[in-house]
Amino acid sequence: MADQKKLLRALAGEVQDTPPIWMMRQAGRYLPEYRATRAQAGDFLSLCYNPELAAEVTLQPIRRYGFDAAILFADILLVPQALGADLWFVTGEGPRLSTITDQAGFDALKPVEAIHDTLNPVYDTVRILSRDLPDDTTLIGFAGAPWTVATYMIAGRGTPDQGPAHLLRETNEPLFAALIDRLTDATIEYLSCQIDAGAEVVKIFDSWAGSLNGAAFQTYAVEPCRRITAEIKARHPGIPVIGFPREAGPAYEGFARATGVDCVALDNSVDPAWAATHVQRDGCVQGNLKSSHMVTGGQALIDDTRRIVDAFSKGPHIFNLGHGITPDADPENVQLMIDTVRGA
Ligand code: CP3
């Protein structure tokens, strides 16, 4: 295969002796070097918008562990901010945003062309990374899926059941659909600029896809992902797309066919044996070790890691966690997972 990077080979459908590996939130608070750089930046958003320091934290887990891919350090909520929403992070609690609940709130959003004024530093981070990453490490860009980003814009924060977003969808669907459309267009432009700057793969995070079902899942999870993927592939032939409709359950089946993504990322509620039959038959899958093993370690980590590697060994697979690594994880357990996957 012309491109020798292990992660790109898996995305192209190659079955390998051992799968490539990276980890969601691999640059994060479980690493002392991340905490030091974050302190130097001041706060989380200042870190996201500082290209040198954002590139530094992206590189830290690559230096420490030699993962097969680096994921750009940024956040899915930078897009709402670039569209004009206020955004801040409350330590120990999470993100807060100004809310959109009516037409006036929507009308106050900036046009899609304006997002680059805010997001330019992110493209600079990508440029630095594409220069500084080791030759065999793939650079992944990303964005939130429109539904997931909309849930934060409507509620102004993370919510356990995405209630406010569902309420707006049910009571004012034209407004809700207009917001999804604006986010879909902004996401296409944002990912496209990441690719122009050097991202080799893009991933679409739909963390709250699991709370949509039936026709709503089709309209607000599948269709935006299909539109983003089609446009990215039209503008950038050959760039692979990873979709992550987290907690989609049975709707993982057929997601790649319906959206055109090259790889479906699986959360850890999915049985790997089921997914090998029902999802991997359409192409590459990514996942899906539960993050809590990074806290607890030991033989259970080893057994579960082997079970996942074995289940997916007959098709293209990228090893990953089922969701982001948590701040209380032990960095030594990450090494144990990598050694187990690579058979060391
Ligand atoms: O994975 C990586 O290493 C790349 C960077 C990345 C971050 N966030 C950095 C981050 C990525 C890909 C994201 C995606 C993201 N952000 C998602 C989708 C994936 C998922 O986790 O479901 C979502 C929903 C967000 C929004 C967000 N950002 C929340 C809800 C929070 C607070 C929760 C938390 O973990 O603290 C963040 C903050 C955030 N984004 C941190 C990091 C490293 C922690 C911030 C810190 O340093 O204090």
Coordinates of C-alpha atoms in Angstrom, one line a residue, residues 34-301:
Y34 CA -0.3 17.9 30.5
R35 CA -1.2 19.5 33.8
A36 CA 2.1 21.4 33.8
T37 CA 1.5 22.8 30.3
R38 CA -2.1 23.7 31.1
A39 CA -0.9 25.6 34.2
Q40 CA 1.5 27.5 32.0
A41 CA -1.3 28.4 29.5
G42 CA -3.5 29.6 32.4
D43 CA -6.7 27.8 31.6
F44 CA -8.2 25.2 29.2
L45 CA -9.4 27.6 26.5
S46 CA -6.2 29.6 26.5
L47 CA -4.4 26.3 25.9
C48 CA -6.8 25.5 23.0
Y49 CA -6.0 28.8 21.3
N50 CA -2.2 28.8 21.9
P51 CA -0.8 26.9 18.9
E52 CA 2.7 26.2 20.4
L53 CA 1.3 24.9 23.7
A54 CA -1.7 23.0 22.1
A55 CA 0.8 21.3 19.8
E56 CA 3.0 20.5 22.8
V57 CA 0.2 18.7 24.7
T58 CA -0.8 16.9 21.5
L59 CA 2.8 15.6 21.2
Q60 CA 3.2 14.6 24.9
P61 CA 1.4 11.2 24.7
I62 CA 3.1 10.5 21.4
R63 CA 6.5 10.9 23.0
R64 CA 5.5 9.0 26.1
Y65 CA 3.8 6.0 24.5
G66 CA 4.4 6.1 20.7
F67 CA 0.7 5.9 19.8
D68 CA 0.0 5.4 16.1
A69 CA -2.1 8.6 15.9
A70 CA -2.1 12.0 17.4
I71 CA -5.4 13.9 17.8
L72 CA -5.4 17.6 17.5
F73 CA -5.7 19.3 20.9
A74 CA -8.9 21.5 20.8
D75 CA -12.5 21.1 21.8
I76 CA -15.8 20.5 20.1
L77 CA -17.2 23.7 21.7
L78 CA -14.8 26.0 19.9
V79 CA -17.3 26.0 16.9
P80 CA -20.2 27.5 18.9
Q81 CA -17.8 30.1 20.3
A82 CA -16.6 30.9 16.7
L83 CA -20.3 31.3 15.8
G84 CA -20.7 33.9 18.6
A85 CA -21.7 32.0 21.7
D86 CA -20.1 32.9 25.0
L87 CA -18.1 29.9 26.3
W88 CA -16.3 29.3 29.6
F89 CA -15.3 26.3 31.6
V90 CA -16.1 25.9 35.3
T91 CA -13.4 23.9 37.0
G92 CA -14.6 20.6 38.3
E93 CA -18.0 21.0 36.5
G94 CA -17.5 21.5 32.8
P95 CA -18.5 23.8 30.0
R96 CA -21.0 26.7 30.2
L97 CA -22.4 28.6 27.2
S98 CA -24.9 31.3 26.5
T99 CA -28.1 29.5 25.4
I100 CA -30.1 29.5 22.2
T101 CA -33.8 28.9 22.8
D102 CA -35.5 31.2 20.4
Q103 CA -35.3 32.9 16.9
A104 CA -33.6 36.0 18.3
G105 CA -30.8 33.8 19.8
F106 CA -30.4 32.0 16.5
D107 CA -30.4 35.3 14.5
A108 CA -27.6 36.6 16.7
L109 CA -25.2 33.9 15.5
K110 CA -22.5 34.8 13.1
P111 CA -22.4 33.5 9.5
V112 CA -20.3 30.5 8.8
E113 CA -17.6 32.5 6.9
A114 CA -16.8 34.3 10.2
I115 CA -15.7 31.2 12.1
H116 CA -12.1 31.3 10.9
D117 CA -11.5 34.6 12.7
T118 CA -11.7 32.6 16.0
L119 CA -10.5 29.2 14.7
N120 CA -7.3 30.3 12.9
P121 CA -5.1 29.4 15.9
V122 CA -6.4 25.8 15.6
Y123 CA -5.2 25.6 12.0
D124 CA -1.8 26.9 13.2
T125 CA -1.7 24.1 15.7
V126 CA -2.4 21.6 12.9
R127 CA 0.5 23.1 10.8
I128 CA 2.9 22.8 13.7
L129 CA 1.9 19.2 14.3
S130 CA 2.1 18.2 10.7
R131 CA 5.7 19.4 10.7
D132 CA 6.7 18.0 14.1
L133 CA 5.0 14.6 14.4
P134 CA 7.1 11.4 13.8
D135 CA 6.8 10.1 10.2
D136 CA 4.7 7.1 11.2
T137 CA 2.2 9.0 13.3
T138 CA -1.1 9.9 11.7
L139 CA -2.6 13.3 12.5
I140 CA -6.4 13.2 13.3
G141 CA -8.5 16.4 13.1
F142 CA -12.0 16.5 14.6
A143 CA -15.2 18.3 15.3
G144 CA -18.4 17.7 17.2
A145 CA -21.4 16.4 15.3
P146 CA -24.1 19.0 14.9
W147 CA -26.6 17.3 17.2
T148 CA -24.0 17.0 20.1
V149 CA -22.8 20.6 19.7
A150 CA -26.4 21.8 19.5
T151 CA -27.3 20.1 22.8
Y152 CA -24.6 22.3 24.5
M153 CA -25.7 25.4 22.7
I154 CA -29.4 25.0 23.6
A155 CA -28.9 24.0 27.2
G156 CA -25.8 26.1 27.9
R157 CA -24.1 23.1 29.5
G158 CA -23.9 19.4 29.5
T159 CA -27.1 17.6 30.4
P160 CA -27.8 14.0 31.5
D161 CA -30.6 13.5 29.0
Q162 CA -30.2 16.4 26.5
G163 CA -33.7 17.5 27.6
P164 CA -33.6 21.1 26.5
A165 CA -32.4 20.1 23.0
H166 CA -35.2 17.5 22.6
L167 CA -37.7 20.1 23.8
L168 CA -36.7 22.6 21.2
R169 CA -36.7 19.9 18.5
E170 CA -40.2 19.0 19.5
T171 CA -41.7 22.5 20.0
N172 CA -39.9 24.5 17.3
E173 CA -38.5 22.1 14.8
P174 CA -37.8 24.7 12.0
L175 CA -35.6 26.7 14.4
F176 CA -33.9 23.5 15.7
A177 CA -33.3 22.3 12.1
A178 CA -31.9 25.7 11.1
L179 CA -29.4 25.4 14.0
I180 CA -28.4 21.9 12.9
D181 CA -27.9 23.2 9.3
R182 CA -25.7 26.1 10.4
L183 CA -23.6 23.7 12.5
T184 CA -23.3 21.3 9.6
D185 CA -22.1 24.0 7.3
A186 CA -19.7 25.4 9.9
T187 CA -18.3 21.9 10.6
I188 CA -17.6 21.3 6.9
E189 CA -15.6 24.5 6.7
Y190 CA -13.8 23.9 10.0
L191 CA -12.8 20.3 9.1
S192 CA -11.9 21.4 5.6
C193 CA -9.4 24.0 6.9
Q194 CA -7.9 21.4 9.3
I195 CA -7.3 19.2 6.3
D196 CA -5.8 22.0 4.3
A197 CA -3.4 22.6 7.3
G198 CA -2.3 19.0 7.4
A199 CA -4.9 16.8 9.2
E200 CA -4.8 13.3 7.5
V201 CA -8.1 11.9 9.0
V202 CA -11.1 13.6 10.5
K203 CA -13.3 12.3 13.3
I204 CA -16.9 13.5 14.0
F205 CA -17.8 13.1 17.7
D206 CA -21.5 12.6 18.2
S207 CA -21.3 11.9 22.0
W208 CA -25.1 12.2 22.5
A209 CA -26.3 10.3 19.4
G210 CA -27.6 7.6 21.8
S211 CA -30.5 9.9 22.9
L212 CA -31.9 10.2 19.4
N213 CA -33.9 7.3 18.0
G214 CA -36.0 6.3 15.1
A215 CA -36.6 9.0 12.5
A216 CA -34.9 11.6 14.7
F217 CA -31.7 9.5 14.7
Q218 CA -31.9 9.4 10.9
T219 CA -32.6 13.2 10.5
Y220 CA -30.2 14.6 13.1
A221 CA -27.4 12.0 13.6
V222 CA -27.1 10.1 10.2
E223 CA -28.0 12.9 7.8
P224 CA -25.6 15.6 9.1
C225 CA -22.8 13.1 9.3
R226 CA -23.6 12.0 5.7
R227 CA -23.6 15.5 4.5
I228 CA -20.3 16.4 6.2
T229 CA -18.6 13.2 5.0
A230 CA -19.8 13.7 1.4
E231 CA -18.6 17.3 1.2
I232 CA -15.2 16.5 2.9
K233 CA -14.7 13.7 0.4
A234 CA -15.7 15.8 -2.5
R235 CA -13.3 18.6 -1.5
H236 CA -10.5 16.3 -0.3
P237 CA -10.5 13.0 -2.1
G238 CA -8.9 10.2 -0.2
I239 CA -9.3 11.8 3.3
P240 CA -10.8 9.1 5.6
V241 CA -13.6 10.0 8.0
I242 CA -14.3 8.3 11.4
G243 CA -17.8 8.6 12.8
F244 CA -18.6 8.2 16.5
P245 CA -22.4 7.9 17.1
R246 CA -21.8 7.1 20.8
E247 CA -24.3 4.8 22.4
A248 CA -26.2 4.3 19.1
G249 CA -26.7 0.6 20.1
P250 CA -28.3 -1.4 17.3
A251 CA -28.1 1.7 15.1
Y252 CA -24.4 1.2 14.8
E253 CA -25.3 -1.4 12.2
G254 CA -25.6 0.2 8.8
F255 CA -24.2 3.6 10.1
A256 CA -21.1 3.4 7.8
R257 CA -23.2 2.6 4.7
A258 CA -25.8 5.3 5.5
T259 CA -23.2 8.1 6.1
G260 CA -20.2 7.1 4.0
V261 CA -17.7 7.1 6.9
D262 CA -14.7 4.9 6.5
C263 CA -14.7 3.8 10.1
V264 CA -17.2 3.6 12.9
A265 CA -16.0 4.2 16.5
L266 CA -17.7 2.0 19.1
D267 CA -18.4 2.9 22.7
N268 CA -17.9 0.2 25.3
S269 CA -21.5 -0.7 25.7
V270 CA -21.2 -2.6 22.4
D271 CA -20.3 -6.3 22.5
P272 CA -17.2 -6.7 20.2
A273 CA -18.4 -10.1 19.0
W274 CA -21.7 -8.6 17.9
A275 CA -19.9 -5.6 16.3
A276 CA -17.5 -7.8 14.4
T277 CA -20.4 -9.4 12.6
H278 CA -22.8 -6.5 12.2
V279 CA -20.6 -3.4 11.9
Q280 CA -17.1 -4.5 10.9
R281 CA -18.5 -6.1 7.7
D282 CA -18.9 -2.6 6.3
G283 CA -15.3 -1.6 7.0
C284 CA -13.0 -0.5 9.8
V285 CA -14.1 -0.2 13.4
Q286 CA -12.5 1.6 16.3
G287 CA -12.7 0.8 20.0
N288 CA -13.8 -0.2 22.5
L289 CA -12.1 -0.9 25.8
K290 CA -13.9 0.7 28.8
S291 CA -12.0 3.6 30.2
S292 CA -12.3 2.5 33.8
H293 CA -9.6 -0.2 33.1
M294 CA -7.1 2.7 32.9
V295 CA -7.9 3.4 36.5
T296 CA -8.1 -0.2 37.8
G297 CA -5.5 -2.0 35.6
G298 CA -4.4 -5.6 36.3
Q299 CA -5.4 -8.9 34.8
A300 CA -9.0 -7.6 34.0
L301 CA -7.4 -4.9 31.7

